[in-house]
Coordinates of C-alpha atoms in Angstrom, one line a residue:
M1 CA 61.7 -108.8 -10.0
K2 CA 64.9 -106.8 -10.5
P3 CA 68.1 -107.6 -8.5
P4 CA 68.5 -105.7 -5.2
L5 CA 69.4 -102.1 -5.7
S6 CA 71.3 -101.8 -2.4
L7 CA 72.9 -103.8 0.3
A8 CA 72.5 -103.8 4.1
L9 CA 75.3 -101.9 5.7
R10 CA 77.2 -102.9 8.9
L11 CA 78.2 -100.1 11.1
V12 CA 81.8 -100.2 12.4
P13 CA 82.5 -100.6 16.1
L14 CA 83.5 -96.9 16.4
L15 CA 79.9 -96.0 15.4
L16 CA 78.5 -98.3 18.1
C17 CA 80.7 -96.5 20.7
A18 CA 79.4 -93.1 19.8
G19 CA 77.8 -93.0 23.2
A20 CA 74.3 -91.6 23.5
G21 CA 74.2 -91.1 19.8
F22 CA 76.1 -87.8 19.8
G23 CA 79.4 -89.0 18.2
L24 CA 78.4 -88.3 14.6
A25 CA 76.7 -85.0 15.6
R26 CA 80.0 -83.3 16.6
A27 CA 81.1 -83.0 13.0
L28 CA 77.8 -81.5 11.7
P29 CA 76.0 -78.2 12.3
Q30 CA 74.8 -77.9 15.9
E31 CA 71.6 -76.5 17.2
P32 CA 71.9 -72.9 18.4
P33 CA 71.7 -72.3 22.2
T34 CA 68.2 -72.8 23.6
P35 CA 66.6 -71.8 26.9
Q36 CA 67.3 -74.1 29.8
L37 CA 64.6 -76.4 30.9
P38 CA 63.8 -77.2 34.6
P39 CA 66.0 -79.9 36.2
L40 CA 65.3 -83.4 35.0
P41 CA 63.2 -85.3 37.6
P42 CA 64.4 -88.6 38.8
P43 CA 63.2 -91.5 36.7
P44 CA 60.1 -93.2 38.0
P45 CA 60.3 -96.8 39.3
Q46 CA 60.0 -99.2 36.4
A47 CA 56.8 -101.2 36.5
G48 CA 58.5 -104.1 34.7
E49 CA 59.2 -104.7 31.0
V50 CA 56.2 -105.1 28.8
K51 CA 56.1 -108.5 27.3
A52 CA 56.8 -108.4 23.5
V53 CA 54.2 -110.5 21.8
H54 CA 54.3 -111.3 18.1
A55 CA 51.2 -111.7 15.9
P56 CA 50.4 -115.0 14.3
R57 CA 51.9 -115.8 10.9
L58 CA 48.8 -114.8 9.0
V59 CA 47.7 -111.2 9.5
T60 CA 44.0 -111.8 9.5
D61 CA 41.2 -109.4 10.2
D62 CA 41.1 -110.6 13.8
V63 CA 44.9 -109.9 14.2
L64 CA 44.5 -106.4 12.9
L65 CA 41.6 -105.8 15.2
R66 CA 43.8 -107.0 18.1
A67 CA 47.0 -105.2 16.9
E68 CA 47.2 -103.5 20.3
E69 CA 47.9 -106.9 21.9
Y70 CA 50.8 -107.7 19.6
S71 CA 53.3 -105.4 21.2
A72 CA 56.4 -106.8 19.3
D73 CA 55.0 -105.8 15.9
W74 CA 54.1 -102.7 14.0
L75 CA 51.2 -104.0 11.8
M76 CA 49.9 -101.0 10.1
W77 CA 50.5 -97.3 9.2
A78 CA 49.9 -96.0 12.8
R79 CA 50.4 -99.4 14.5
T80 CA 46.7 -99.7 15.5
Y81 CA 43.4 -98.6 14.0
N82 CA 43.0 -95.7 16.4
G83 CA 45.9 -93.8 14.7
Q84 CA 47.7 -93.1 18.0
R85 CA 51.2 -94.1 17.0
F86 CA 51.7 -95.4 20.6
S87 CA 53.7 -98.5 21.5
P88 CA 53.6 -100.0 25.0
L89 CA 57.2 -101.3 24.7
N90 CA 59.3 -100.0 27.5
Q91 CA 62.6 -101.8 27.4
V92 CA 64.0 -98.5 26.2
H93 CA 62.9 -95.8 28.7
R94 CA 64.0 -92.4 29.8
A95 CA 66.4 -93.7 32.4
N96 CA 68.5 -95.6 29.8
V97 CA 67.7 -94.0 26.4
A98 CA 71.1 -92.1 26.6
T99 CA 72.8 -95.4 25.8
L100 CA 70.7 -96.1 22.7
A101 CA 73.0 -97.0 19.8
P102 CA 72.7 -97.9 16.1
K103 CA 72.5 -101.6 15.4
W104 CA 72.1 -101.6 11.6
A105 CA 71.5 -99.4 8.6
Y106 CA 70.2 -100.1 5.1
S107 CA 70.4 -97.9 2.0
T108 CA 67.3 -97.8 -0.2
G109 CA 69.4 -96.9 -3.2
T110 CA 67.3 -93.9 -4.1
H111 CA 67.2 -90.1 -3.6
G112 CA 64.2 -88.1 -2.7
A113 CA 61.8 -87.7 0.2
Q114 CA 61.8 -90.8 2.3
Q115 CA 58.5 -90.8 4.2
S116 CA 57.7 -94.5 4.7
T117 CA 56.5 -95.9 8.0
P118 CA 58.0 -99.4 8.1
V119 CA 55.6 -102.2 9.0
V120 CA 57.0 -105.0 11.1
H121 CA 55.7 -108.6 11.6
N122 CA 57.4 -111.5 13.2
G123 CA 60.9 -110.2 12.7
M124 CA 60.4 -109.0 9.1
M125 CA 60.3 -105.3 8.1
Y126 CA 58.6 -104.0 4.9
L127 CA 59.2 -100.4 3.7
T128 CA 58.7 -98.4 0.6
G129 CA 60.9 -95.7 -0.8
A130 CA 61.0 -92.9 -3.3
G131 CA 61.4 -94.3 -6.8
G132 CA 58.6 -96.8 -6.7
L133 CA 60.5 -99.4 -4.6
I134 CA 59.5 -101.8 -1.8
H135 CA 62.0 -103.7 0.4
A136 CA 61.7 -106.6 2.8
L137 CA 64.4 -106.8 5.5
R138 CA 65.2 -108.8 8.5
A139 CA 64.2 -106.4 11.3
D140 CA 67.0 -107.5 13.7
T141 CA 69.9 -107.3 11.2
G142 CA 68.8 -105.2 8.2
D143 CA 69.6 -108.0 5.8
L144 CA 67.8 -107.7 2.6
V145 CA 65.3 -110.6 1.9
W146 CA 63.7 -109.3 -1.3
S147 CA 63.3 -106.0 -3.1
F148 CA 60.9 -105.0 -5.9
D149 CA 61.1 -102.1 -8.4
S150 CA 57.6 -101.2 -9.8
Q151 CA 59.3 -99.3 -12.7
L152 CA 57.4 -96.0 -12.5
P153 CA 56.5 -94.5 -15.9
P154 CA 59.2 -91.9 -16.6
D155 CA 56.6 -89.2 -17.3
A156 CA 54.9 -89.6 -13.9
A157 CA 57.5 -87.2 -12.4
R158 CA 55.7 -84.3 -14.0
F159 CA 53.0 -84.6 -11.4
G160 CA 55.3 -84.2 -8.4
K161 CA 57.8 -86.0 -6.2
D162 CA 57.5 -89.7 -6.0
N163 CA 57.5 -90.0 -2.2
N164 CA 55.7 -93.0 -0.6
R165 CA 54.4 -93.4 2.9
G166 CA 54.3 -97.2 3.4
A167 CA 52.7 -100.6 2.9
A168 CA 50.0 -102.7 4.6
L169 CA 49.9 -106.3 5.7
Y170 CA 47.0 -108.8 5.1
R171 CA 47.2 -112.5 5.6
D172 CA 50.4 -113.6 3.8
K173 CA 50.6 -110.5 1.6
V174 CA 52.2 -107.1 1.7
I175 CA 50.2 -104.5 -0.2
W176 CA 51.2 -101.0 -1.4
V177 CA 50.6 -98.5 -4.2
N178 CA 53.2 -96.6 -6.1
F179 CA 53.2 -92.9 -7.3
A180 CA 51.5 -93.8 -10.6
G181 CA 48.6 -95.4 -8.7
Q182 CA 49.6 -99.0 -9.5
I183 CA 48.5 -101.2 -6.5
F184 CA 50.6 -104.3 -5.8
A185 CA 50.0 -107.3 -3.5
H186 CA 53.2 -109.4 -3.0
D187 CA 53.8 -112.7 -1.3
A188 CA 55.3 -111.4 2.0
R189 CA 57.9 -114.2 2.0
T190 CA 59.2 -114.1 -1.6
G191 CA 58.1 -110.7 -3.1
K192 CA 56.2 -112.5 -5.9
V193 CA 53.4 -110.3 -7.2
R194 CA 50.1 -111.9 -6.3
W195 CA 47.9 -109.3 -8.0
K196 CA 48.2 -105.8 -9.5
R197 CA 45.5 -103.2 -10.2
T198 CA 45.2 -99.6 -11.3
T199 CA 42.0 -97.7 -10.6
A200 CA 42.7 -94.1 -11.7
D201 CA 44.7 -92.5 -14.6
Y202 CA 47.9 -90.8 -13.4
N203 CA 48.0 -88.9 -16.8
L204 CA 45.1 -86.8 -15.4
G205 CA 47.1 -86.2 -12.1
Y206 CA 45.7 -89.0 -10.0
T207 CA 48.8 -90.1 -8.1
R208 CA 49.3 -92.0 -4.8
T209 CA 51.7 -91.4 -1.9
L210 CA 49.8 -93.0 1.0
A211 CA 50.0 -96.3 2.9
P212 CA 46.9 -98.5 2.5
L213 CA 44.6 -99.3 5.4
I214 CA 43.2 -102.8 5.6
V215 CA 39.7 -103.0 7.1
K216 CA 37.5 -106.1 7.1
G217 CA 39.5 -107.7 4.2
R218 CA 39.4 -104.6 2.1
V219 CA 42.2 -102.3 1.0
I220 CA 41.2 -98.7 1.8
L221 CA 43.0 -96.1 -0.3
G222 CA 42.8 -92.4 -1.2
T223 CA 44.4 -90.3 -3.9
S224 CA 46.5 -87.3 -4.5
G225 CA 46.0 -84.8 -7.3
G226 CA 44.3 -81.8 -5.9
E227 CA 46.8 -79.6 -7.7
F228 CA 45.7 -81.0 -11.0
G229 CA 42.0 -80.6 -10.6
C230 CA 41.4 -84.3 -9.7
R231 CA 38.1 -85.0 -7.9
G232 CA 39.1 -86.8 -4.7
F233 CA 37.8 -90.2 -3.6
V234 CA 38.2 -93.0 -1.0
E235 CA 38.0 -96.5 -2.4
A236 CA 37.8 -100.1 -1.1
L237 CA 39.3 -103.1 -2.9
D238 CA 39.1 -106.7 -2.1
A239 CA 42.4 -107.6 -0.4
E240 CA 42.5 -111.1 -1.9
T241 CA 41.8 -110.1 -5.5
G242 CA 42.2 -106.4 -5.9
K243 CA 38.6 -106.1 -7.3
P244 CA 36.8 -102.8 -6.4
V245 CA 34.2 -103.0 -3.7
W246 CA 33.1 -99.3 -3.3
T247 CA 34.2 -95.8 -4.1
T248 CA 33.1 -92.6 -2.4
H249 CA 33.9 -89.3 -4.0
T250 CA 34.8 -86.4 -1.7
I251 CA 33.0 -83.8 -3.9
P252 CA 29.2 -84.5 -4.1
A253 CA 27.7 -84.8 -7.6
P254 CA 24.3 -83.2 -8.5
G255 CA 21.6 -84.7 -6.3
E256 CA 24.0 -85.7 -3.5
P257 CA 24.0 -83.9 -0.1
G258 CA 26.5 -81.0 -0.2
H259 CA 26.4 -80.4 -3.9
E260 CA 24.7 -77.1 -3.2
T261 CA 28.0 -75.9 -1.8
W262 CA 29.4 -75.9 -5.4
P263 CA 27.0 -73.4 -7.0
Q264 CA 29.2 -72.5 -10.0
G265 CA 28.4 -74.8 -12.9
D266 CA 30.6 -77.8 -13.4
Q267 CA 33.4 -76.6 -11.1
W268 CA 32.7 -79.6 -8.8
K269 CA 34.0 -82.0 -11.4
N270 CA 37.6 -80.7 -11.0
G271 CA 37.3 -79.4 -7.5
G272 CA 40.0 -81.3 -5.6
A273 CA 39.4 -82.5 -2.0
P274 CA 42.2 -85.2 -2.4
T275 CA 42.6 -87.9 0.2
W276 CA 46.3 -88.4 0.3
V277 CA 46.9 -89.5 3.9
T278 CA 45.8 -92.8 5.6
G279 CA 42.8 -92.7 7.8
S280 CA 41.7 -94.4 11.1
Y281 CA 39.0 -96.9 12.0
D282 CA 36.6 -97.5 14.9
P283 CA 35.5 -101.2 14.8
E284 CA 32.7 -100.6 17.3
L285 CA 31.1 -97.8 15.3
N286 CA 32.2 -99.5 12.0
L287 CA 33.4 -96.0 10.8
I288 CA 36.5 -95.1 8.8
Y289 CA 37.7 -91.6 9.5
W290 CA 39.4 -90.0 6.5
T291 CA 40.6 -86.4 6.0
T292 CA 40.5 -84.4 2.8
G293 CA 42.7 -81.7 1.2
N294 CA 42.5 -78.5 -0.7
G295 CA 40.1 -77.3 -3.2
A296 CA 41.1 -76.8 -6.9
P297 CA 42.2 -74.4 -7.9
W298 CA 43.7 -73.1 -4.7
S299 CA 42.3 -69.6 -5.5
S300 CA 38.7 -69.6 -4.2
E301 CA 37.7 -66.9 -6.6
N302 CA 37.2 -69.7 -9.1
R303 CA 34.9 -71.7 -6.8
P304 CA 32.4 -69.8 -4.6
G305 CA 30.6 -71.6 -1.7
D306 CA 31.8 -73.8 1.2
N307 CA 33.0 -76.5 -1.2
L308 CA 32.1 -79.7 0.6
Y309 CA 34.0 -81.9 1.3
C310 CA 37.3 -80.0 0.9
C311 CA 39.4 -79.6 4.0
S312 CA 37.2 -81.9 6.1
V313 CA 37.1 -85.1 8.0
L314 CA 34.6 -87.7 6.7
A315 CA 33.1 -90.6 8.7
L316 CA 32.5 -93.4 6.3
D317 CA 30.6 -96.6 6.7
A318 CA 33.2 -99.3 6.4
D319 CA 30.9 -101.7 4.5
T320 CA 29.5 -99.3 2.0
G321 CA 31.6 -96.1 2.0
K322 CA 28.5 -94.0 2.7
I323 CA 29.3 -90.7 4.4
K324 CA 27.7 -90.8 7.9
W325 CA 28.9 -87.4 9.0
H326 CA 31.4 -84.7 8.2
F327 CA 33.2 -81.8 9.8
Q328 CA 34.7 -79.1 7.7
F329 CA 37.8 -77.4 9.1
V330 CA 38.2 -74.7 6.4
P331 CA 35.1 -73.7 4.3
N332 CA 36.0 -72.3 0.8
D333 CA 39.7 -73.0 1.4
E334 CA 41.8 -70.2 -0.2
W335 CA 45.2 -71.1 1.1
D336 CA 45.9 -74.8 0.3
F337 CA 45.1 -75.6 3.9
D338 CA 44.9 -79.3 3.3
C339 CA 43.6 -81.1 6.3
C340 CA 45.2 -84.4 5.3
T341 CA 46.3 -85.9 8.6
T342 CA 45.6 -89.3 10.3
P343 CA 42.8 -88.7 12.9
I344 CA 43.6 -89.9 16.4
L345 CA 40.8 -91.8 18.2
A346 CA 40.7 -91.8 21.9
E347 CA 38.3 -91.8 24.9
I348 CA 38.6 -88.9 27.4
D349 CA 36.7 -87.5 30.3
W350 CA 34.9 -84.4 28.9
K351 CA 32.6 -82.4 31.1
G352 CA 31.7 -85.3 33.3
E353 CA 31.2 -87.8 30.5
R354 CA 33.4 -90.5 29.0
V355 CA 33.4 -89.4 25.4
P356 CA 34.9 -91.2 22.3
V357 CA 36.7 -88.4 20.5
M358 CA 38.6 -87.7 17.3
T359 CA 41.4 -85.2 17.4
T360 CA 43.9 -83.7 14.9
G361 CA 45.9 -80.6 14.4
V362 CA 45.9 -79.3 10.9
K363 CA 47.6 -76.8 8.5
N364 CA 45.4 -73.9 9.5
G365 CA 47.0 -73.6 13.0
F366 CA 44.1 -75.1 15.1
L367 CA 43.8 -78.3 17.1
Y368 CA 40.3 -79.9 17.1
L369 CA 38.4 -82.1 19.4
I370 CA 35.3 -83.8 17.9
D371 CA 32.8 -86.4 19.1
R372 CA 33.5 -89.2 16.7
R373 CA 30.1 -90.8 17.1
N374 CA 28.3 -87.9 15.3
G375 CA 30.9 -85.2 14.3
R376 CA 29.8 -82.8 17.1
F377 CA 32.4 -80.1 17.6
L378 CA 33.6 -80.1 21.2
K379 CA 36.4 -77.6 21.2
G380 CA 39.2 -76.1 19.1
V381 CA 42.3 -74.2 20.2
Q382 CA 45.0 -72.3 18.3
F383 CA 48.3 -74.2 18.6
A384 CA 50.4 -72.0 16.3
D385 CA 52.0 -68.9 17.8
R386 CA 50.7 -66.8 14.9
V387 CA 47.6 -67.1 12.9
N388 CA 46.2 -64.2 10.8
W389 CA 43.6 -65.7 8.5
A390 CA 41.2 -66.4 11.4
K391 CA 40.8 -64.9 14.9
G392 CA 39.3 -68.0 16.4
L393 CA 36.6 -70.7 16.0
D394 CA 32.9 -70.5 16.6
P395 CA 32.5 -72.1 20.1
V396 CA 29.4 -74.0 19.0
T397 CA 30.0 -75.0 15.4
G398 CA 33.8 -74.8 15.1
R399 CA 33.5 -72.8 12.0
P400 CA 36.5 -70.4 11.6
I401 CA 35.9 -66.7 12.3
E402 CA 37.9 -65.1 9.4
T403 CA 39.7 -61.9 9.9
G404 CA 38.9 -60.8 6.3
T405 CA 42.5 -59.7 5.7
A406 CA 44.0 -62.9 4.2
R407 CA 41.9 -63.1 1.0
P408 CA 43.1 -60.9 -1.9
P409 CA 40.4 -58.5 -3.1
K410 CA 38.5 -60.3 -5.9
G411 CA 39.6 -59.6 -9.4
T412 CA 42.9 -58.0 -8.3
R413 CA 46.5 -59.0 -8.3
T414 CA 47.0 -57.7 -4.8
Q415 CA 49.4 -59.6 -2.6
V416 CA 48.4 -60.3 1.0
E417 CA 50.3 -61.9 3.9
V418 CA 48.9 -65.2 5.2
I419 CA 50.0 -67.0 8.4
P420 CA 50.4 -70.0 8.5
S421 CA 51.7 -70.7 5.0
A422 CA 50.6 -73.4 2.6
L423 CA 53.3 -75.6 4.2
G424 CA 51.1 -75.6 7.2
A425 CA 51.4 -75.1 10.9
A426 CA 50.9 -78.9 11.0
N427 CA 50.7 -81.2 8.1
W428 CA 50.5 -84.9 7.1
W429 CA 53.0 -86.1 9.7
G430 CA 50.4 -85.3 12.2
C431 CA 50.2 -86.3 15.8
A432 CA 50.8 -89.1 18.3
Y433 CA 49.0 -89.8 21.5
D434 CA 50.4 -90.1 25.1
R435 CA 47.9 -92.4 26.8
A436 CA 49.4 -92.0 30.2
R437 CA 48.7 -88.2 30.1
S438 CA 45.7 -88.1 27.6
S439 CA 47.9 -85.7 25.6
V440 CA 48.4 -85.2 21.9
I441 CA 52.0 -84.8 20.8
L442 CA 52.0 -82.3 17.9
V443 CA 54.8 -81.5 15.5
S444 CA 54.3 -78.1 13.9
N445 CA 56.0 -75.1 12.3
E446 CA 55.8 -71.3 12.3
T447 CA 55.6 -70.1 8.7
G448 CA 54.0 -67.4 6.5
M449 CA 53.6 -66.5 2.9
Q450 CA 52.7 -63.9 0.4
H451 CA 49.5 -64.8 -1.5
V452 CA 48.0 -63.6 -4.8
W453 CA 45.3 -64.9 -7.1
E454 CA 46.0 -66.0 -10.7
P455 CA 43.3 -66.5 -13.4
M456 CA 43.1 -70.2 -14.1
K457 CA 41.2 -72.6 -16.4
Y458 CA 41.1 -76.4 -16.0
D459 CA 43.2 -78.3 -18.6
P460 CA 43.3 -82.1 -18.0
G461 CA 46.6 -83.3 -16.8
K462 CA 48.0 -79.7 -16.2
E463 CA 48.7 -77.9 -13.0
Y464 CA 45.5 -76.3 -11.7
I465 CA 46.5 -74.0 -8.8
G466 CA 45.5 -70.4 -9.5
W467 CA 48.4 -69.0 -7.5
D468 CA 51.6 -67.3 -8.6
A469 CA 53.7 -70.4 -7.8
E470 CA 57.0 -68.5 -8.1
Q471 CA 55.9 -65.8 -5.7
F472 CA 54.8 -68.5 -3.3
R473 CA 58.1 -70.3 -3.4
A474 CA 60.1 -67.1 -3.1
H475 CA 58.1 -65.5 -0.3
T476 CA 57.2 -68.4 1.9
R477 CA 59.2 -67.8 5.1
R478 CA 59.6 -68.6 8.7
T479 CA 57.8 -66.4 11.1
S480 CA 60.0 -67.3 14.0
P481 CA 63.8 -67.6 14.3
R482 CA 63.1 -71.2 15.5
P483 CA 60.1 -72.4 13.5
G484 CA 60.1 -76.1 14.3
R485 CA 58.0 -77.2 17.3
V486 CA 57.1 -80.3 19.3
S487 CA 54.4 -79.7 21.9
A488 CA 52.0 -81.7 24.1
W489 CA 48.4 -80.8 24.6
D490 CA 46.1 -82.2 27.2
L491 CA 42.9 -83.2 25.5
R492 CA 40.9 -83.0 28.7
T493 CA 41.6 -79.2 29.0
M494 CA 42.9 -78.5 25.4
E495 CA 45.8 -76.7 27.0
K496 CA 49.5 -76.9 26.2
V497 CA 51.4 -78.8 28.9
W498 CA 54.9 -78.6 27.5
E499 CA 57.0 -77.6 24.5
A500 CA 60.4 -79.0 23.6
P501 CA 63.3 -76.7 22.8
R502 CA 62.5 -75.0 19.5
E503 CA 64.2 -76.3 16.3
S504 CA 66.2 -73.9 14.2
E505 CA 64.7 -75.4 11.0
I506 CA 61.2 -76.5 10.0
R507 CA 60.2 -80.0 11.1
W508 CA 58.6 -82.7 9.0
G509 CA 59.5 -85.8 11.2
G510 CA 56.4 -87.3 12.7
P511 CA 56.1 -88.4 16.4
L512 CA 56.1 -91.7 18.2
V513 CA 55.2 -92.3 21.9
T514 CA 56.3 -95.3 23.8
G515 CA 55.5 -97.0 27.1
G516 CA 59.0 -96.0 28.2
D517 CA 57.8 -92.4 28.7
L518 CA 59.6 -91.3 25.5
V519 CA 58.6 -89.3 22.4
F520 CA 60.8 -90.0 19.3
T521 CA 60.8 -87.6 16.4
G522 CA 63.1 -86.5 13.7
T523 CA 64.4 -83.1 12.5
M524 CA 65.2 -81.7 9.1
R525 CA 68.8 -81.3 10.2
G526 CA 69.0 -85.1 10.4
F527 CA 68.7 -85.8 14.1
L528 CA 66.5 -88.6 15.5
Q529 CA 65.6 -87.3 18.9
A530 CA 64.2 -88.9 22.1
L531 CA 62.2 -86.5 24.3
D532 CA 60.9 -87.0 27.8
A533 CA 57.2 -87.5 27.5
E534 CA 56.7 -85.8 30.9
N535 CA 58.2 -82.4 30.0
G536 CA 59.7 -82.5 26.4
R537 CA 63.3 -82.4 27.6
P538 CA 65.7 -83.8 25.0
L539 CA 67.4 -87.0 26.3
W540 CA 69.2 -88.4 23.3
Q541 CA 69.8 -87.7 19.6
F542 CA 71.6 -89.3 16.6
Q543 CA 72.7 -87.7 13.3
T544 CA 71.4 -89.7 10.3
G545 CA 73.1 -87.6 7.7
S546 CA 70.0 -86.3 5.9
G547 CA 66.7 -84.7 6.9
I548 CA 64.1 -86.9 8.6
M549 CA 60.6 -86.7 7.0
A550 CA 59.2 -90.0 8.3
H551 CA 57.7 -91.4 11.5
P552 CA 59.8 -93.6 13.7
V553 CA 58.5 -97.0 14.7
T554 CA 59.4 -99.4 17.5
Y555 CA 59.3 -103.2 17.6
S556 CA 60.9 -106.2 19.3
V557 CA 62.8 -109.2 18.0
N558 CA 64.2 -112.0 20.2
G559 CA 63.5 -109.9 23.3
R560 CA 65.3 -106.8 22.1
Q561 CA 63.4 -103.5 21.5
Y562 CA 64.4 -101.6 18.4
V563 CA 63.6 -98.0 17.2
A564 CA 63.8 -97.5 13.5
V565 CA 63.4 -94.5 11.2
M566 CA 63.9 -93.6 7.5
S567 CA 66.1 -90.7 6.7
G568 CA 66.2 -88.8 3.4
R569 CA 65.2 -85.2 2.6
G570 CA 63.6 -84.3 -0.7
G571 CA 60.4 -83.2 -2.4
V572 CA 59.2 -79.8 -1.2
A573 CA 61.9 -79.9 1.6
N574 CA 64.5 -78.9 -0.9
P575 CA 66.3 -75.5 -1.1
T576 CA 65.9 -75.6 -4.9
Y577 CA 62.1 -75.8 -4.5
I578 CA 61.3 -73.5 -1.6
S579 CA 62.7 -70.4 0.0
Q580 CA 66.3 -70.6 1.3
D581 CA 65.0 -69.1 4.5
F582 CA 64.1 -72.5 5.7
F583 CA 67.4 -74.2 5.1
K584 CA 70.2 -72.5 6.9
D585 CA 71.8 -75.5 8.6
I586 CA 71.0 -78.3 6.2
K587 CA 72.1 -77.1 2.8
N588 CA 75.0 -79.6 2.7
H589 CA 72.9 -82.6 3.6
N590 CA 72.4 -85.2 0.8
S591 CA 69.0 -86.7 0.0
S592 CA 70.0 -90.4 -0.1
G593 CA 67.5 -92.8 1.5
M594 CA 68.6 -94.7 4.5
V595 CA 66.9 -96.8 7.3
F596 CA 68.5 -96.8 10.7
A597 CA 67.6 -99.2 13.6
F598 CA 68.7 -98.6 17.2
S599 CA 68.7 -100.6 20.4
L600 CA 70.3 -100.7 23.8
P601 CA 73.9 -102.1 24.0

């Protein structure tokens, strides 16, 4: 283990006196004027503070099943198996959030996209960062306990940006995977490596950016690599030893159901369908829900057919990995409309029946409601202001009704306009769930692009896109002066109930909902914001100094509730990578990685 790369920072008293978190914001670019919202209603009577309960020392299977009860901790990627990113903690609520102040900050010592969701257990925080690092901190002070550098192979960078979305806890271990696909299990107290395993070759493009999910003593993982012609998969490893248990490929081989949707020779072998975002789990049905990404190459002229199971959600038997059902959001994906998001599992009243549902908003601009028992499509609605590739969804099947104008004529170099862009109306940062209102909180953007086909042949380890990448980067643009959105959609009606003031830049900061009637989310201009869950009104914000591309979390230590988030812009969210049109206010922000934790005075 290498020496620590960074030290916990102590913020000076002046910072603590910033008052409502706006002190730092005055010296940085301000949001343009926005339409006035209705007057703020008086705060509701408080029902009493939720008791903060810590999980036992060993994070067993039973503890993970009961993660909802351990309100003080954040035990997994989305806090609980249902993917809701909801915490019942309410010490910080909409009547006092204006006094929320920074308590500590920690520098990860690296540049690049900081997308980790910290996990917190019994006063310890574990977070990953760009550069193949993992850190263990005291969650109340930010003091470093241990740090580990996985020493990424230098040539791994040719496959993309080495962002990482987090770790998992099991018994006395913390488990994560670095960009090169090396899976590590550490002693949670000391950082000592207990086991290490690699199951796919990064030299072929199989990289990893996701946080593991632990189910029944197994580490569940997916893979990136769709842009390099990798065949996607979901796998389960024994959490105690790292030994493989099962692997399910997301493109069916000959003889498997769905293979007929790949009619062109051996195209299925390199067809994509990556699995690069953590899934959800229903213990009662014993089903793991995992979403899949784009086909390879992006240009569908190379791969006729619906191309199962690209751009789909799969329901997998947790014991065997067998696909029990699937739903495909985008057949024969042409536009890199990855559907890699964490499905939210909930129960709602639907047409007079209490129905267990799965919901998610995806890149293509639509929000879906699906019966998670069998994959039956219930309803889908367009959440993006503008969509030109489809004019709606079939009300029975949910299959998109394409306009026919967003696919270039076959065999030509004709450019066509596509809305949304490959950046997506929504994307991996996904949604959160407001239980009090049965509403999905959706972070989204309004973007478009110029699209053209490129002839492409598969070459192992080489980019396999089939698009004119330079044209894409130069002509991806905002389709609204204020492209960044946060909105709430009532699942019982599938109608929008509020939208926060629109952001002047695109947004990649995921949402968090709390029992204090608050929605926390970050902006690419560097602000961590608190919104009123009732109507989306901004109540507080704090400038972190770099764009926020991660999900906030909340937890409690010694009776004090904290809200924490990673800050650090990078990867695709970089003016050197994508059109300058997206980055009018943030061009001077650095990309250094930081973690900030806040609490009440």
